[in-house]
Amino acid sequence: MPESVASLSKLRRRLARIEGVRPRDDGARVATGCAAVDDWLGGGLARGRLHEVMALAREDAGSVAGFAAMLGLRAGEGRPLLWLRTDAAERQCGTLYASGLGELGLDADAVLVALVEDDAALLKAANDAARCAGVGALLVECWGDPRPLDLTATRRLMLAAETSGVTVLLLRMAATESPSVADTRWAVRASPSVPLADGTPTGAPGHPVFEIELLRRRAGSAGVTWRVEWNRDRSIFQEPAATPVSGAVLPVAAL
């Protein structure tokens, strides 16, 4: 049955493109796997929409990148993940590390990284890529508060996502909140990990844990914070099962 629903959604979007009309919300969702989050969102993030994932401080950038990659994996359903970033981001933050992506559960061969010259080119490439239905999920990495990223730019991204069905995750690193038509906006921070049951007195740090705050939601209330743990083996987020290791924050440094 889920396969039938997905096929029907794809067919509707294809017909809408042929007829040149904007598709309606078919209710498709990207479940995170964490019941508390998915229940609050009515089943998960709306698929084929624009979502913002923010690092309000520069030191949270690694956590945001890792969290967004995991969401992209959930949204892609086996299709390629396209990651757009600028040359400046590549120089300042280094190249994405294929082995690190693999540690998160992503197939490095299914992650496409594209570098562009500047922020204007980044948004233009994002608009083009968001219209490509063959992309599983699109990550657009922005640093600071680039001038081209205004209300109109986010509206264009949203329209492209709705038309193609591609879920677009706008990574806003070291940024401040600004007007946007994004369906949801999140702030992400690293959180203490849960110790592994490895026989040691305290246990080694376990899976990466994030504190995620829903800052804004177009179709409902926001202002809620959860702690979620990434289960790489099952490729889902889940609620941490035990008391966190005191002071042990696992950075997603492998990216």
Short mmCIF file of C-alpha atoms in Angstrom, two decimals:
data_model
loop_
_atom_site.label_atom_id
_atom_site.label_comp_id
_atom_site.label_asym_id
_atom_site.label_seq_id
_atom_site.Cartn_x
_atom_site.Cartn_y
_atom_site.Cartn_z
CA MET A 1 0.00 0.00 0.00
CA PRO A 2 2.73 2.64 0.79
CA GLU A 3 4.25 1.96 -2.65
CA SER A 4 0.85 2.59 -4.26
CA VAL A 5 0.43 5.88 -2.43
CA ALA A 6 3.90 7.02 -3.45
CA SER A 7 3.28 6.08 -7.08
CA LEU A 8 -0.02 7.93 -7.10
CA SER A 9 1.64 11.03 -5.66
CA LYS A 10 4.31 10.94 -8.35
CA LEU A 11 1.67 10.57 -11.04
CA ARG A 12 -0.27 13.55 -9.71
CA ARG A 13 2.85 15.72 -9.71
CA ARG A 14 3.72 14.62 -13.24
CA LEU A 15 0.25 15.45 -14.52
CA ALA A 16 0.38 18.81 -12.78
CA ARG A 17 3.64 19.65 -14.51
CA ILE A 18 2.26 18.62 -17.90
CA GLU A 19 -0.86 20.71 -17.34
CA GLY A 20 1.16 23.63 -15.99
CA VAL A 21 -0.73 23.90 -12.75
CA ARG A 22 0.50 23.95 -9.19
CA PRO A 23 -0.05 20.60 -7.50
CA ARG A 24 -2.08 20.44 -4.33
CA ASP A 25 -0.70 19.20 -1.07
CA ASP A 26 -1.08 15.41 -1.30
CA GLY A 27 -0.30 14.99 2.36
CA ALA A 28 2.92 13.06 1.76
CA ARG A 29 5.24 13.22 4.76
CA VAL A 30 8.84 12.43 5.60
CA ALA A 31 8.64 10.62 8.89
CA THR A 32 11.67 11.20 11.09
CA GLY A 33 11.11 7.97 13.01
CA CYS A 34 10.80 9.76 16.35
CA ALA A 35 7.16 9.35 17.39
CA ALA A 36 6.98 12.55 19.43
CA VAL A 37 8.24 14.68 16.55
CA ASP A 38 6.16 12.95 13.89
CA ASP A 39 2.99 13.15 15.98
CA TRP A 40 3.49 16.90 16.46
CA LEU A 41 3.99 17.38 12.71
CA GLY A 42 1.06 15.20 11.69
CA GLY A 43 3.22 12.38 10.39
CA GLY A 44 6.53 14.11 9.68
CA LEU A 45 7.91 16.88 7.52
CA ALA A 46 5.83 17.78 4.48
CA ARG A 47 7.46 16.21 1.44
CA GLY A 48 8.15 18.41 -1.57
CA ARG A 49 8.50 21.56 0.51
CA LEU A 50 11.20 23.93 1.67
CA HIS A 51 12.45 23.51 5.23
CA GLU A 52 15.09 25.62 7.00
CA VAL A 53 17.64 24.06 9.34
CA MET A 54 19.61 26.69 11.23
CA ALA A 55 22.84 26.87 13.19
CA LEU A 56 22.36 29.97 15.29
CA ALA A 57 26.02 29.76 16.37
CA ARG A 58 28.98 28.87 14.18
CA GLU A 59 29.98 25.97 16.43
CA ASP A 60 26.65 24.26 15.71
CA ALA A 61 27.37 24.07 11.97
CA GLY A 62 28.64 20.48 12.11
CA SER A 63 25.53 19.35 13.96
CA VAL A 64 23.27 21.10 11.47
CA ALA A 65 25.10 19.56 8.52
CA GLY A 66 24.85 16.09 10.02
CA PHE A 67 21.20 16.47 11.00
CA ALA A 68 20.28 17.75 7.54
CA ALA A 69 22.15 14.90 5.84
CA MET A 70 20.19 12.43 7.96
CA LEU A 71 16.90 14.11 7.06
CA GLY A 72 17.97 14.06 3.43
CA LEU A 73 18.57 10.35 3.70
CA ARG A 74 15.06 9.90 5.11
CA ALA A 75 13.51 12.07 2.40
CA GLY A 76 15.45 10.61 -0.51
CA GLU A 77 14.10 7.08 -0.28
CA GLY A 78 17.16 5.70 -2.05
CA ARG A 79 17.43 8.43 -4.65
CA PRO A 80 20.50 10.71 -4.91
CA LEU A 81 21.11 13.45 -2.40
CA LEU A 82 22.37 16.68 -3.97
CA TRP A 83 24.41 19.00 -1.74
CA LEU A 84 25.04 22.53 -3.01
CA ARG A 85 27.65 24.80 -1.42
CA THR A 86 29.85 27.72 -2.41
CA ASP A 87 33.56 27.74 -3.07
CA ALA A 88 33.95 29.94 0.02
CA ALA A 89 32.25 27.32 2.23
CA GLU A 90 34.50 24.65 0.78
CA ARG A 91 37.61 26.70 1.55
CA GLN A 92 36.54 27.65 5.08
CA CYS A 93 35.02 24.35 6.21
CA GLY A 94 36.85 21.78 4.16
CA THR A 95 35.65 19.13 1.77
CA LEU A 96 32.82 16.83 2.79
CA TYR A 97 34.34 13.57 3.99
CA ALA A 98 32.96 10.50 2.22
CA SER A 99 33.84 8.12 5.07
CA GLY A 100 32.09 10.43 7.51
CA LEU A 101 28.94 10.39 5.40
CA GLY A 102 29.17 6.60 5.38
CA GLU A 103 29.35 6.58 9.19
CA LEU A 104 26.00 8.36 9.20
CA GLY A 105 24.51 5.66 6.99
CA LEU A 106 24.67 7.49 3.66
CA ASP A 107 25.98 5.83 0.54
CA ALA A 108 28.75 8.17 -0.57
CA ASP A 109 28.12 7.15 -4.19
CA ALA A 110 24.59 8.50 -3.88
CA VAL A 111 25.67 11.92 -2.57
CA LEU A 112 26.37 14.51 -5.25
CA VAL A 113 28.27 17.63 -4.17
CA ALA A 114 28.24 20.67 -6.41
CA LEU A 115 30.32 23.80 -5.81
CA VAL A 116 29.31 27.19 -7.16
CA GLU A 117 31.05 30.54 -7.23
CA ASP A 118 28.96 32.64 -4.84
CA ASP A 119 25.61 33.00 -3.06
CA ALA A 120 23.77 34.26 -6.14
CA ALA A 121 24.94 31.24 -8.13
CA LEU A 122 24.04 29.01 -5.20
CA LEU A 123 20.39 30.09 -5.23
CA LYS A 124 20.17 29.89 -9.02
CA ALA A 125 21.56 26.34 -8.96
CA ALA A 126 19.20 25.47 -6.11
CA ASN A 127 16.18 26.62 -8.12
CA ASP A 128 17.26 24.54 -11.09
CA ALA A 129 18.00 21.46 -8.98
CA ALA A 130 14.75 21.72 -7.01
CA ARG A 131 12.84 21.28 -10.27
CA CYS A 132 14.54 17.98 -11.01
CA ALA A 133 12.23 15.21 -9.84
CA GLY A 134 15.06 12.68 -10.01
CA VAL A 135 16.73 14.25 -6.98
CA GLY A 136 15.81 12.55 -3.71
CA ALA A 137 16.54 15.55 -1.51
CA LEU A 138 18.34 18.84 -2.01
CA LEU A 139 20.62 20.40 0.62
CA VAL A 140 21.49 24.05 0.08
CA GLU A 141 24.26 25.24 2.39
CA CYS A 142 24.27 28.99 3.11
CA TRP A 143 26.61 30.83 5.46
CA GLY A 144 25.69 34.04 7.27
CA ASP A 145 22.86 36.12 5.88
CA PRO A 146 23.48 36.38 2.13
CA ARG A 147 21.73 39.30 0.45
CA PRO A 148 20.18 37.22 -2.36
CA LEU A 149 18.40 35.02 0.19
CA ASP A 150 15.22 37.03 0.70
CA LEU A 151 11.50 36.30 0.82
CA THR A 152 11.29 36.09 -2.98
CA ALA A 153 14.17 33.61 -3.16
CA THR A 154 12.55 31.29 -0.63
CA ARG A 155 9.22 31.56 -2.44
CA ARG A 156 10.88 30.45 -5.69
CA LEU A 157 12.48 27.51 -3.92
CA MET A 158 9.18 26.52 -2.38
CA LEU A 159 7.35 26.63 -5.72
CA ALA A 160 10.05 24.54 -7.36
CA ALA A 161 9.89 21.97 -4.55
CA GLU A 162 6.10 21.76 -4.68
CA THR A 163 6.15 21.23 -8.42
CA SER A 164 8.80 18.51 -8.49
CA GLY A 165 8.12 16.88 -5.14
CA VAL A 166 11.76 17.31 -4.12
CA THR A 167 12.24 18.07 -0.43
CA VAL A 168 14.59 21.06 -0.09
CA LEU A 169 16.59 21.58 3.11
CA LEU A 170 18.08 25.04 3.39
CA LEU A 171 21.06 24.87 5.73
CA ARG A 172 21.61 28.28 7.29
CA MET A 173 24.94 28.32 9.09
CA ALA A 174 25.78 31.06 11.62
CA ALA A 175 22.66 32.88 10.46
CA THR A 176 19.89 34.99 11.94
CA GLU A 177 16.19 34.41 11.39
CA SER A 178 14.73 36.32 8.45
CA PRO A 179 11.44 36.40 6.48
CA SER A 180 10.83 33.15 4.61
CA VAL A 181 8.02 31.01 3.24
CA ALA A 182 9.69 27.81 4.46
CA ASP A 183 7.23 25.21 5.73
CA THR A 184 9.25 24.69 8.90
CA ARG A 185 12.29 26.26 10.52
CA TRP A 186 14.52 24.38 12.95
CA ALA A 187 17.43 25.25 15.23
CA VAL A 188 19.82 22.34 15.81
CA ARG A 189 22.47 21.90 18.48
CA ALA A 190 24.65 19.01 19.63
CA SER A 191 23.46 17.28 22.81
CA PRO A 192 25.13 14.83 25.22
CA SER A 193 25.21 11.28 23.92
CA VAL A 194 23.80 8.20 25.64
CA PRO A 195 26.49 5.74 26.88
CA LEU A 196 26.80 2.38 25.22
CA ALA A 197 26.27 -0.77 27.27
CA ASP A 198 29.83 -1.93 26.65
CA GLY A 199 30.66 -3.25 30.12
CA THR A 200 32.67 -0.25 31.24
CA PRO A 201 31.57 1.75 34.33
CA THR A 202 30.33 4.68 32.32
CA GLY A 203 30.12 3.25 28.83
CA ALA A 204 31.51 4.80 25.68
CA PRO A 205 29.51 7.58 24.03
CA GLY A 206 26.82 6.18 21.78
CA HIS A 207 24.85 7.50 18.85
CA PRO A 208 24.87 11.20 17.93
CA VAL A 209 22.19 13.13 19.79
CA PHE A 210 20.73 16.46 18.77
CA GLU A 211 18.61 19.08 20.46
CA ILE A 212 16.16 20.27 17.83
CA GLU A 213 13.86 23.23 18.30
CA LEU A 214 10.92 23.88 16.00
CA LEU A 215 11.17 27.65 15.65
CA ARG A 216 8.43 28.13 13.10
CA ARG A 217 5.76 26.12 11.33
CA ARG A 218 3.37 27.45 8.71
CA ALA A 219 0.57 24.96 9.31
CA GLY A 220 0.62 24.76 13.09
CA SER A 221 2.16 25.72 16.36
CA ALA A 222 5.88 25.72 17.07
CA GLY A 223 8.17 26.56 19.97
CA VAL A 224 8.82 22.94 20.94
CA THR A 225 12.17 21.30 21.66
CA TRP A 226 13.09 17.61 21.50
CA ARG A 227 16.22 15.53 21.99
CA VAL A 228 16.59 12.98 19.22
CA GLU A 229 19.17 10.28 18.63
CA TRP A 230 20.24 9.07 15.19
CA ASN A 231 20.13 5.30 14.78
CA ARG A 232 22.44 4.66 11.84
CA ASP A 233 21.55 0.98 11.49
CA ARG A 234 17.85 1.72 11.06
CA SER A 235 18.31 5.16 9.46
CA ILE A 236 15.81 6.74 11.81
CA PHE A 237 15.70 9.29 14.59
CA GLN A 238 14.56 8.01 17.95
CA GLU A 239 14.21 9.22 21.50
CA PRO A 240 17.40 8.69 23.57
CA ALA A 241 16.83 5.63 25.72
CA ALA A 242 18.90 6.44 28.78
CA THR A 243 20.68 9.09 30.79
CA PRO A 244 23.22 10.99 28.69
CA VAL A 245 26.92 10.89 29.41
CA SER A 246 27.74 13.92 31.52
CA GLY A 247 29.55 16.49 29.42
CA ALA A 248 30.04 14.15 26.46
CA VAL A 249 28.83 15.91 23.35
CA LEU A 250 29.55 14.00 20.18
CA PRO A 251 30.31 16.36 17.34
CA VAL A 252 29.36 15.19 13.87
CA ALA A 253 32.91 16.00 12.93
CA ALA A 254 33.22 13.21 10.41
CA LEU A 255 31.54 15.43 7.82
#
